[in-house]
Each structure stands twice: as structure tokens, then as C-alpha cells.
XYZ file of C-alpha atoms in Angstrom:
513
model
C -4.912 15.174 14.418
C -2.492 12.386 13.380
C -3.475 8.841 12.432
C -1.610 5.792 13.777
C 0.414 4.051 11.006
C -1.878 1.019 10.785
C -4.979 3.241 10.395
C -3.241 5.410 7.783
C -2.341 2.277 5.807
C -5.925 0.996 6.054
C -7.238 4.381 4.891
C -4.870 4.370 1.885
C -6.244 0.985 0.834
C -9.871 2.145 1.094
C -9.122 5.336 -0.873
C -7.219 3.381 -3.528
C -10.089 0.907 -4.032
C -12.596 3.761 -4.257
C -10.437 5.650 -6.780
C -10.231 2.584 -9.011
C -13.986 2.105 -8.779
C -14.715 5.708 -9.817
C -11.933 5.838 -12.474
C -10.678 8.992 -10.789
C -7.245 8.510 -12.389
C -8.766 8.865 -15.868
C -10.787 11.921 -14.893
C -7.790 13.655 -13.287
C -5.799 13.025 -16.470
C -8.552 14.597 -18.608
C -8.780 17.704 -16.387
C -4.979 18.074 -16.333
C -4.770 17.674 -20.096
C -7.395 20.359 -20.614
C -5.687 22.769 -18.212
C -2.225 22.224 -19.662
C -3.446 22.595 -23.269
C -4.818 26.026 -22.447
C -1.372 27.140 -21.275
C 0.593 25.608 -24.163
C 0.785 26.715 -27.767
C -1.723 25.176 -30.225
C 0.987 22.917 -31.688
C 1.088 21.003 -28.355
C -2.458 19.660 -28.615
C -1.204 16.043 -28.452
C 0.173 15.653 -24.924
C 2.790 13.001 -24.199
C 3.413 11.419 -20.778
C 6.596 13.540 -20.568
C 4.536 16.732 -21.015
C 2.220 15.611 -18.219
C 5.072 14.819 -15.808
C 6.814 18.134 -16.633
C 3.600 20.065 -15.970
C 2.968 18.197 -12.699
C 6.515 18.893 -11.495
C 6.170 22.595 -12.353
C 3.014 22.712 -10.268
C 4.750 20.986 -7.330
C 2.147 18.231 -7.219
C 3.242 15.620 -4.687
C 6.332 13.745 -5.723
C 5.044 10.701 -3.845
C 2.719 9.946 -6.772
C 5.753 9.331 -8.953
C 7.059 6.396 -6.974
C 6.819 2.895 -8.364
C 3.904 1.049 -6.756
C 2.833 -2.563 -6.843
C -0.683 -3.796 -6.184
C -1.102 -7.248 -4.651
C -4.702 -8.398 -4.969
C -5.855 -11.604 -3.297
C -8.694 -13.059 -5.353
C -9.836 -15.750 -2.942
C -8.608 -19.174 -1.913
C -9.398 -22.799 -2.662
C -8.603 -26.337 -1.491
C -8.537 -25.483 2.233
C -9.691 -29.070 2.754
C -9.643 -28.952 6.564
C -12.721 -26.721 6.309
C -14.488 -28.774 3.628
C -17.465 -29.581 5.903
C -17.544 -26.109 7.510
C -21.172 -24.868 7.458
C -21.740 -21.386 6.059
C -22.124 -18.991 9.029
C -25.496 -17.349 9.579
C -25.598 -13.513 9.647
C -24.282 -12.272 12.993
C -23.066 -15.741 14.005
C -19.574 -15.931 15.536
C -17.339 -18.232 13.496
C -13.659 -19.039 13.004
C -11.933 -16.629 10.616
C -8.833 -16.385 8.433
C -6.719 -13.202 8.340
C -3.900 -12.636 5.856
C -0.973 -10.458 6.971
C 1.656 -9.063 4.572
C 5.119 -7.608 5.159
C 7.094 -5.973 2.351
C 10.309 -4.041 3.064
C 9.197 -1.696 5.876
C 5.446 -1.879 5.214
C 2.827 -4.017 6.965
C -0.697 -4.892 5.841
C -3.608 -6.939 7.199
C -6.675 -8.217 5.349
C -10.230 -8.168 6.621
C -11.111 -11.402 8.489
C -13.069 -13.883 6.347
C -14.974 -16.960 7.593
C -12.957 -20.201 7.455
C -14.128 -22.268 4.489
C -12.848 -24.677 1.854
C -12.819 -21.670 -0.515
C -12.300 -18.622 1.774
C -13.631 -15.424 0.232
C -10.488 -13.271 0.282
C -11.132 -10.138 -1.810
C -8.472 -7.671 -0.695
C -6.000 -5.378 -2.413
C -2.694 -4.129 -0.974
C -0.680 -1.170 -2.265
C 3.038 -1.894 -1.812
C 5.668 0.781 -2.461
C 8.716 -0.646 -4.223
C 10.771 2.542 -4.512
C 11.037 4.479 -1.231
C 12.301 8.044 -0.719
C 15.083 6.952 1.605
C 16.586 4.785 -1.132
C 16.906 7.461 -3.809
C 15.155 10.309 -5.577
C 11.507 9.880 -4.600
C 10.300 11.839 -7.645
C 12.194 9.679 -10.144
C 10.717 6.425 -11.339
C 13.189 3.544 -11.194
C 13.456 1.312 -14.239
C 12.753 -2.406 -14.393
C 16.449 -3.342 -14.141
C 16.830 -1.428 -10.857
C 13.688 -3.075 -9.481
C 15.019 -6.492 -10.444
C 17.841 -5.928 -7.926
C 15.289 -5.369 -5.116
C 15.252 -8.944 -3.854
C 12.863 -8.541 -0.894
C 9.990 -11.028 -1.147
C 6.457 -10.282 0.048
C 6.100 -12.237 3.305
C 2.551 -13.579 3.645
C 1.262 -15.042 6.911
C -2.144 -16.729 7.258
C -3.656 -16.652 10.758
C -6.760 -18.433 12.038
C -8.845 -16.963 14.869
C -11.265 -19.389 16.548
C -14.597 -18.579 18.202
C -12.841 -18.067 21.572
C -10.500 -15.433 20.077
C -7.469 -17.764 20.117
C -5.107 -17.216 17.182
C -2.978 -19.865 15.481
C -0.445 -19.660 12.658
C -1.748 -21.602 9.646
C 0.928 -20.898 7.013
C 3.856 -18.646 6.132
C 4.905 -17.952 2.527
C 7.512 -15.772 0.810
C 6.081 -14.500 -2.488
C 8.587 -13.709 -5.251
C 6.945 -10.679 -6.917
C 9.524 -9.839 -9.600
C 7.826 -12.003 -12.253
C 5.517 -9.004 -12.803
C 8.488 -7.120 -14.310
C 8.189 -9.357 -17.396
C 4.415 -9.055 -17.747
C 3.399 -7.294 -20.986
C 0.622 -5.194 -19.468
C 2.153 -5.040 -15.974
C -0.298 -7.652 -14.636
C 0.336 -11.297 -13.769
C -1.695 -13.934 -11.904
C -0.132 -16.529 -9.611
C -1.551 -19.444 -7.629
C 0.310 -19.827 -4.328
C 0.265 -23.181 -2.517
C 0.499 -22.648 1.236
C 2.199 -25.336 3.341
C 1.503 -25.930 7.034
C 3.838 -25.239 9.941
C 5.701 -27.447 12.418
C 4.966 -31.142 11.910
C 2.730 -30.258 8.920
C 5.392 -28.257 7.068
C 5.187 -30.693 4.109
C 1.362 -30.743 4.017
C -0.611 -28.398 1.749
C -3.002 -26.131 3.660
C -4.650 -24.532 0.646
C -4.128 -22.310 -2.403
C -4.395 -18.520 -2.749
C -5.077 -16.875 -6.108
C -3.099 -13.640 -6.338
C -2.882 -10.916 -8.979
C 0.229 -8.727 -9.137
C -0.026 -5.377 -10.909
C 2.715 -2.779 -11.453
C 1.602 0.840 -11.377
C 2.420 3.017 -13.230
C 3.161 0.558 -16.031
C 6.820 0.152 -16.899
C 7.975 1.857 -20.079
C 10.100 -1.213 -20.845
C 9.520 -4.695 -19.450
C 12.197 -7.361 -18.989
C 12.317 -10.749 -20.653
C 11.496 -13.845 -18.611
C 14.981 -15.148 -19.421
C 16.666 -12.145 -17.732
C 14.547 -12.611 -14.600
C 15.308 -16.366 -14.453
C 19.028 -15.627 -14.852
C 18.881 -13.105 -11.977
C 17.165 -15.652 -9.710
C 19.758 -18.310 -10.608
C 22.665 -15.939 -9.860
C 21.141 -15.004 -6.477
C 20.685 -18.675 -5.546
C 24.246 -19.517 -6.588
C 25.667 -16.599 -4.563
C 23.732 -17.657 -1.452
C 24.692 -21.317 -1.909
C 28.398 -20.426 -2.203
C 28.274 -18.335 0.988
C 26.572 -21.196 2.826
C 29.064 -23.757 1.446
C 32.056 -21.750 2.687
C 30.438 -21.278 6.100
C 29.699 -25.008 6.312
C 33.386 -25.784 5.656
C 34.368 -23.371 8.471
C 31.682 -24.772 10.826
C 32.947 -28.348 10.352
C 36.504 -27.259 11.132
C 35.276 -25.349 14.238
C 33.386 -28.470 15.398
C 36.485 -30.681 14.983
C 38.514 -28.242 17.103
C 35.712 -28.187 19.723
C 35.732 -32.007 19.978
C 39.513 -32.036 20.451
C 39.148 -30.078 23.733
C 37.562 -33.145 25.418
C 35.704 -36.195 24.019
C 32.543 -35.586 26.133
C 31.829 -32.497 24.018
C 30.389 -34.879 21.437
C 27.253 -35.291 23.598
C 26.742 -31.568 24.288
C 23.941 -29.622 22.652
C 25.994 -27.395 20.375
C 23.665 -26.663 17.455
C 25.058 -24.523 14.671
C 21.963 -25.218 12.544
C 18.614 -25.606 14.322
C 14.912 -24.969 13.773
C 11.696 -25.687 15.693
C 9.074 -24.197 18.001
C 10.736 -22.819 21.151
C 13.778 -21.987 18.988
C 11.707 -19.506 16.966
C 10.237 -17.959 20.125
C 13.708 -17.603 21.657
C 15.061 -16.028 18.449
C 12.239 -13.473 18.459
C 12.648 -12.611 22.159
C 16.434 -12.329 21.789
C 15.985 -10.007 18.783
C 13.596 -7.780 20.740
C 15.974 -7.569 23.712
C 18.910 -6.779 21.390
C 16.763 -4.079 19.796
C 16.242 -2.528 23.224
C 20.014 -2.247 23.700
C 20.651 -5.298 25.903
C 23.421 -7.848 25.403
C 21.251 -10.882 24.709
C 21.947 -14.466 23.579
C 19.876 -17.525 22.726
C 20.910 -20.470 24.952
C 20.762 -24.042 23.613
C 20.641 -26.815 26.207
C 18.259 -29.080 28.109
C 15.662 -28.817 30.848
C 14.300 -31.527 33.187
C 14.698 -35.169 32.045
C 17.212 -34.138 29.378
C 14.614 -32.601 27.056
C 16.333 -30.294 24.486
C 15.296 -26.663 24.957
C 16.252 -23.088 24.074
C 15.829 -19.946 26.161
C 17.294 -16.425 26.259
C 20.032 -14.924 28.420
C 20.955 -11.274 29.031
C 24.281 -10.087 30.449
C 23.938 -7.001 32.663
C 26.578 -4.272 32.835
C 27.171 -5.369 36.468
C 27.842 -8.933 35.166
C 24.496 -10.282 36.422
C 23.079 -13.035 34.216
C 19.315 -13.237 33.689
C 17.513 -16.126 31.973
C 14.264 -15.457 30.073
C 11.782 -18.218 29.198
C 10.368 -17.206 25.808
C 7.278 -19.458 26.057
C 5.992 -18.009 29.353
C 7.795 -14.679 29.917
C 9.283 -15.853 33.250
C 12.672 -14.417 34.260
C 15.269 -16.052 36.505
C 18.431 -14.590 38.046
C 21.384 -16.945 37.567
C 23.363 -17.539 40.787
C 26.239 -19.896 39.905
C 27.341 -22.536 42.402
C 31.070 -22.838 42.955
C 31.854 -26.603 42.918
C 35.121 -25.917 44.806
C 33.311 -24.467 47.841
C 33.363 -26.670 50.995
C 30.327 -28.981 51.286
C 29.094 -27.198 54.428
C 28.641 -23.919 52.556
C 24.964 -23.289 51.831
C 24.412 -23.345 48.058
C 21.525 -21.459 46.441
C 18.925 -23.762 44.911
C 18.301 -22.836 41.249
C 14.777 -21.561 40.582
C 15.018 -21.962 36.800
C 14.112 -25.218 34.982
C 17.311 -25.396 32.905
C 19.770 -28.276 33.453
C 22.563 -28.102 30.842
C 23.811 -25.513 28.347
C 25.767 -26.416 25.220
C 26.125 -23.135 23.331
C 24.883 -19.538 23.099
C 24.544 -17.229 20.105
C 23.097 -13.998 18.751
C 23.243 -12.275 15.357
C 26.968 -11.504 15.741
C 28.493 -14.099 18.084
C 28.483 -17.862 18.687
C 30.088 -19.556 21.706
C 30.427 -23.267 22.493
C 30.514 -24.166 26.207
C 33.861 -25.846 26.906
C 33.767 -25.842 30.743
C 34.357 -29.243 32.410
C 30.652 -29.529 33.246
C 27.798 -28.228 31.088
C 25.407 -28.055 34.084
C 23.798 -24.591 34.128
C 24.046 -24.253 37.920
C 27.893 -24.377 37.862
C 28.304 -22.502 34.574
C 30.378 -19.303 34.577
C 29.364 -16.810 31.868
C 32.711 -15.082 31.344
C 32.488 -14.940 27.551
C 35.963 -13.401 27.214
C 37.595 -16.512 28.723
C 38.261 -18.825 25.754
C 39.015 -21.705 28.130
C 35.329 -21.582 29.166
C 33.652 -20.489 25.905
C 35.038 -21.333 22.440
C 34.082 -18.457 20.099
C 33.274 -18.751 16.419
C 34.922 -16.264 14.024
C 32.903 -13.043 13.822
C 33.946 -12.692 10.173
C 32.581 -16.163 9.354
C 29.236 -15.313 10.961
C 29.111 -11.973 9.143
C 29.690 -13.742 5.808
C 26.308 -15.503 6.071
C 24.439 -13.091 8.373
C 25.362 -9.524 7.273
C 22.810 -6.718 7.750
C 20.462 -6.816 4.788
C 21.709 -10.239 3.592
C 18.180 -11.458 2.925
C 16.776 -8.108 1.808
C 17.882 -4.968 0.040
C 16.749 -2.612 2.799
C 17.875 -2.823 6.459
C 15.085 -1.014 8.399
C 12.211 -3.122 9.647
C 8.671 -1.850 10.146
C 7.565 -0.798 13.618
C 5.613 -3.337 15.626
C 1.875 -2.999 15.043
C -0.147 -1.607 17.941
C -2.447 -4.069 19.685
C -5.861 -4.400 18.069
C -7.351 -5.490 21.407
C -9.376 -3.013 23.477
C -8.034 -3.949 26.928
C -10.970 -2.534 28.922
C -13.681 -4.176 26.786
C -11.847 -7.527 26.688
C -11.245 -7.411 30.455
C -14.940 -6.836 31.129
C -15.973 -9.654 28.761
C -13.598 -12.116 30.453
C -14.845 -11.064 33.902
C -18.480 -11.700 32.874
C -17.544 -15.137 31.478
C -15.596 -16.051 34.638
C -18.496 -14.985 36.873
C -20.846 -17.306 34.945
C -18.355 -20.209 35.180
C -17.845 -19.675 38.939
C -21.615 -19.454 39.596
C -22.324 -22.620 37.563
C -19.517 -24.553 39.296
C -20.715 -23.537 42.781
C -24.325 -24.326 41.837
C -23.231 -27.888 40.915
C -21.690 -28.135 44.409
C -24.930 -26.920 46.025
C -23.699 -23.394 46.858
C -25.283 -20.069 46.028
C -23.062 -17.177 44.809
C -23.278 -13.494 45.731
C -21.027 -10.968 43.987
C -19.702 -7.980 45.944
C -19.056 -5.186 43.416
C -17.467 -2.928 46.059
C -14.907 -5.597 47.012
C -14.324 -6.212 43.289
C -13.560 -2.498 42.909
C -11.119 -2.599 45.845
C -9.227 -5.475 44.215
C -8.384 -3.402 41.115
C -5.329 -1.593 42.633
C -3.776 -4.957 43.551
C -4.491 -6.313 40.075
C -2.902 -3.207 38.504
C 0.148 -3.575 40.784
C 0.604 -7.243 39.819
C 0.321 -6.368 36.109
C 2.832 -3.522 36.529
C 5.264 -5.863 38.279
C 4.752 -8.439 35.524
C 5.477 -6.003 32.678
C 8.171 -3.807 34.246
C 9.633 -5.811 37.140
C 8.828 -2.913 39.496
C 7.065 -4.109 42.662
C 4.554 -1.581 44.014
C 3.828 -1.700 47.784
C 0.463 -3.194 48.752
C 0.111 -1.986 52.364
C -2.714 0.414 51.445
C -4.486 -2.361 49.549
C -4.305 -4.696 52.578
C -5.673 -1.968 54.814
C -8.600 -1.334 52.449
C -9.433 -5.063 52.339
C -9.351 -5.347 56.158
C -11.842 -2.479 56.389
C -14.100 -4.025 53.724
C -14.251 -7.629 55.034
C -16.969 -8.040 57.707
C -16.177 -9.495 61.150
C -16.091 -13.270 61.182
C -15.154 -13.472 57.513
C -11.792 -14.262 55.907
C -10.312 -12.919 52.662
C -8.063 -15.244 50.659
C -6.647 -14.621 47.207
C -3.559 -14.928 45.061
C -2.712 -13.773 41.499
C -2.441 -16.094 38.508
C -0.881 -14.917 35.242
C -2.184 -16.145 31.878
C -0.773 -15.722 28.378
C -4.180 -16.248 26.718
C -7.696 -14.769 26.908
C -9.724 -17.983 27.126
C -11.950 -17.710 30.234
C -12.790 -21.431 30.332
C -9.109 -22.453 30.254
C -8.288 -19.859 32.925
C -11.053 -21.156 35.202
C -9.876 -24.765 34.759
C -6.359 -23.665 35.804
C -7.778 -21.848 38.862
C -9.613 -25.026 39.952
C -6.365 -27.014 39.756
């Protein structure tokens, strides 16, 4: 029987905490020492660490133990002032919770949820592997200097889950862990100030107290001066790369403006950040990962509001737009402005009005067609009279694989923690109560037909399948079953609504509208 990765990771943490509690490491060392002494000559009564490691290797005891490990222990939080007046939850009472998620190299971790409070009671430890098999000899411990070159930070994300099960991002923080390489006993404590997101990105959310511990302890630690010098060199190297790219980007922009003056008003953003931008970046990355040719589009939607969405180019030259905030997809059918006025033109179904530029991790194109209206846009990216490309080498200079980390592979996506069947049943019960209460206020009684409810499930499954895969399953059999189930003189009416949340009250309010 195999465990899913997230369960295996959770199990490791539990075992590690239990081992520390029982001082199993010390006991194992004593037993090993006794056993090895019996086999060695009397003059070897004083065992060194080298003797131990040699004996363990001879016995073939797992090489994994010899990797460098780092413990990150979260010792609670303070100054989460938004929750200053939060009452302490009673036992069994549902309350809002904080969850801390960690990502280090290709490892993911998640803390136990703790009630939201001014001083949330985080008491969790995480075992992070610094030196992985794939990056060298797994049985050989790397020294402090080698670890200093591993520049990956520990990415920490704080998530809040409210009483309705809705999750929101509270803070994101990149923890620089390498200060522990200078700690005398391999342990250092840091207080991390978390800043908010979006419009509150300059506002402090709270503080986390964190202890970093290197295990096994390093035979030789580094001086703080060496670590500071390394950080300075890394910052200077990054700054120089960005400076050179900025010089190129300015030159590219000047050339773009020379094509026609109206380009000055087009949404060509070489540097951008925000809400829908992040969603579009994530969706584009996922689609690229699944082997599609995908780009993030920067432009406007109705009333000239700036917006970003995603575009994929099919092998048959079909262009599909993807709305990252809702999951809707639209097929792009360009209108030829040179066609005679009598020719029937397809009405665009998508909400996008203009497009200024498109990009992915390797390419950047500025739209230099006479009109930037999406409906007349031709996506022939090889035609430089329609799309001005940016130098691939320039992009690679600031965005090479592994530029922000020392290891390219990313961790697999975590499996959903939601039990679909249980959640579905809970939402159905909540919706039934809301419907009954609403009809009661209108003076109607409500009778539920469980058999009809059962007959609706194939249609619901078909709609969900179409939503997730784009494959439309025929519903003739479903219609026939409904006709047989509805009594004479009665009418069946229904249509599907898709939601991207699990809040029954919000869903019911949408249904009423």
C-alpha cells in the first residue's frame, strides 16, 4: 500500500516530533556504540563520529539519514491586530482559522489549522531537506560553503479560512534561511513580519516567531561576514541583470513608438503586477506545463478597464481565450475589416476589447497592427509587421530556468483536501433549508422529491464533465427519464449554474437573481 505524497510528508513530521520527544536519536547512538565496540578491538573504546558513519555505511543503513536537514519550527505568532477582539472559541465551536503553507525547493508542507487570534497558537515543526539525491551524492554531507550557494528561500504563505469554508490569502513571505549556517550551535531564532497583499501590501499583518535548526550540526560554521558578503554579491548580480534588461526594454519601446504615434496609448506592459495578472500568469504556466502554446494577453475589457487574460494557439491555428478569474473559454473568430459591409460578421462572445501585448516565459510581442481591437486582431506571431517581438536572448538573461532558485523542478500540485461527496451533500442540505425558508416567507409550502433529485444526477455529472473537459455528453436519455417522472399537468424547468465557490448562501442569492 502506497501513501500519497502529502500524507507521507505529514507522517514524517509526526514521526520526527515523536522521535525528538522520546530522545530516540540518543538511544540509537548508545545501542550502535555498544554493538560496534563489541566488534572492534579494545583500543577503539572511544568512538568518533567517523567510526559511527563508517560502521553505518558498512551495515548499509539508509543513506537518506546522511543528508543535510533543516528544521523550521513556528513558535506562535503575535500582533495580528485585526483579530484583537476575537473571542476565544468554545470547544467544538466552528471558528475562522489560520493555516501556514511552506514551499522549499521541491517540497511542500502545511501546518495544522489554528483559530484566528491576536496571538495565533502556531506550534508546528517542518523537516526540510537541503541536500537532495538528485543534486549529488545522497550519502555525502555537503559542507556549509556548498549550502551557502543554495539560494532558494523558504516560501511561506498564510491562509485564512472563514466559518463558511472560504479561503483568503493573508500574507506571503520569502524566508532567507541561510543565517543558520553561522549559528554556533546550529540554531537561530527569527521574528518574521508578515505584510498584507494587494492594497495592503505595505501594512503589517502580524509577526511569526520562527526557530531554524540545522541537523546534523555542521562540523564548521561560517562567519556572519561571509554570509552577508554572499547576499550582497547575489543582489548585485541580480541588479546588474535587471539594469541591462531595462536598457534593452527602453530601446525596444522607442522602436515600438516609431512604428506609429498611437502606440503610445496601447497597453504594452513590460513590467506589471496586480490581481488578475497573477491569476493569468498561473493559468498560463499551467497550460504551458500541459504542452500548449500559451500566452498572457494584456489589454482592456468593457469601458476601457485594463485587464489580462490567457490565449492558446492551437496546432490548427485556432485561437482560444481563457478568462483566468472564471474559467470561461472563448473561441476567437477574427473579423476582416476589408470584407464588404453586407457580409455577416460574427459577434464576439468574449468580453475583451483591445489587446496591447502578449507574453510567456520565453517570448514577448507588442501588437503593432493598425487597430488594437481584439475582434479584428490577427494572431500570426511570425509576421513582424503585426507583432513586434522582443529578443529571446534578452528575456532569457533575466528569466532563465532556475534564475530565482538553484533547482529547476517544482513540486507536484497537492491533491484536493476536500471530500467532494461529503461537501456536495452538505451544500445540498444548506440549499434545501434556504429554498424552504424563502418559499415559506412567500406563503408556499415545499415538498422534496428524492426520486426526481436522483434522476437529475446524470445531467449534473454531464454538465460538470463538459465544464472540466469540454466534452459534451448527450442528454436525450436524461430528458426521456424526466418526461417519465413528471406527472401529467406538471412542468419541469431547470438550467445549470456554475460556481467557483462553496458558499450555499451566495449560490442561492445568485439563483434568485
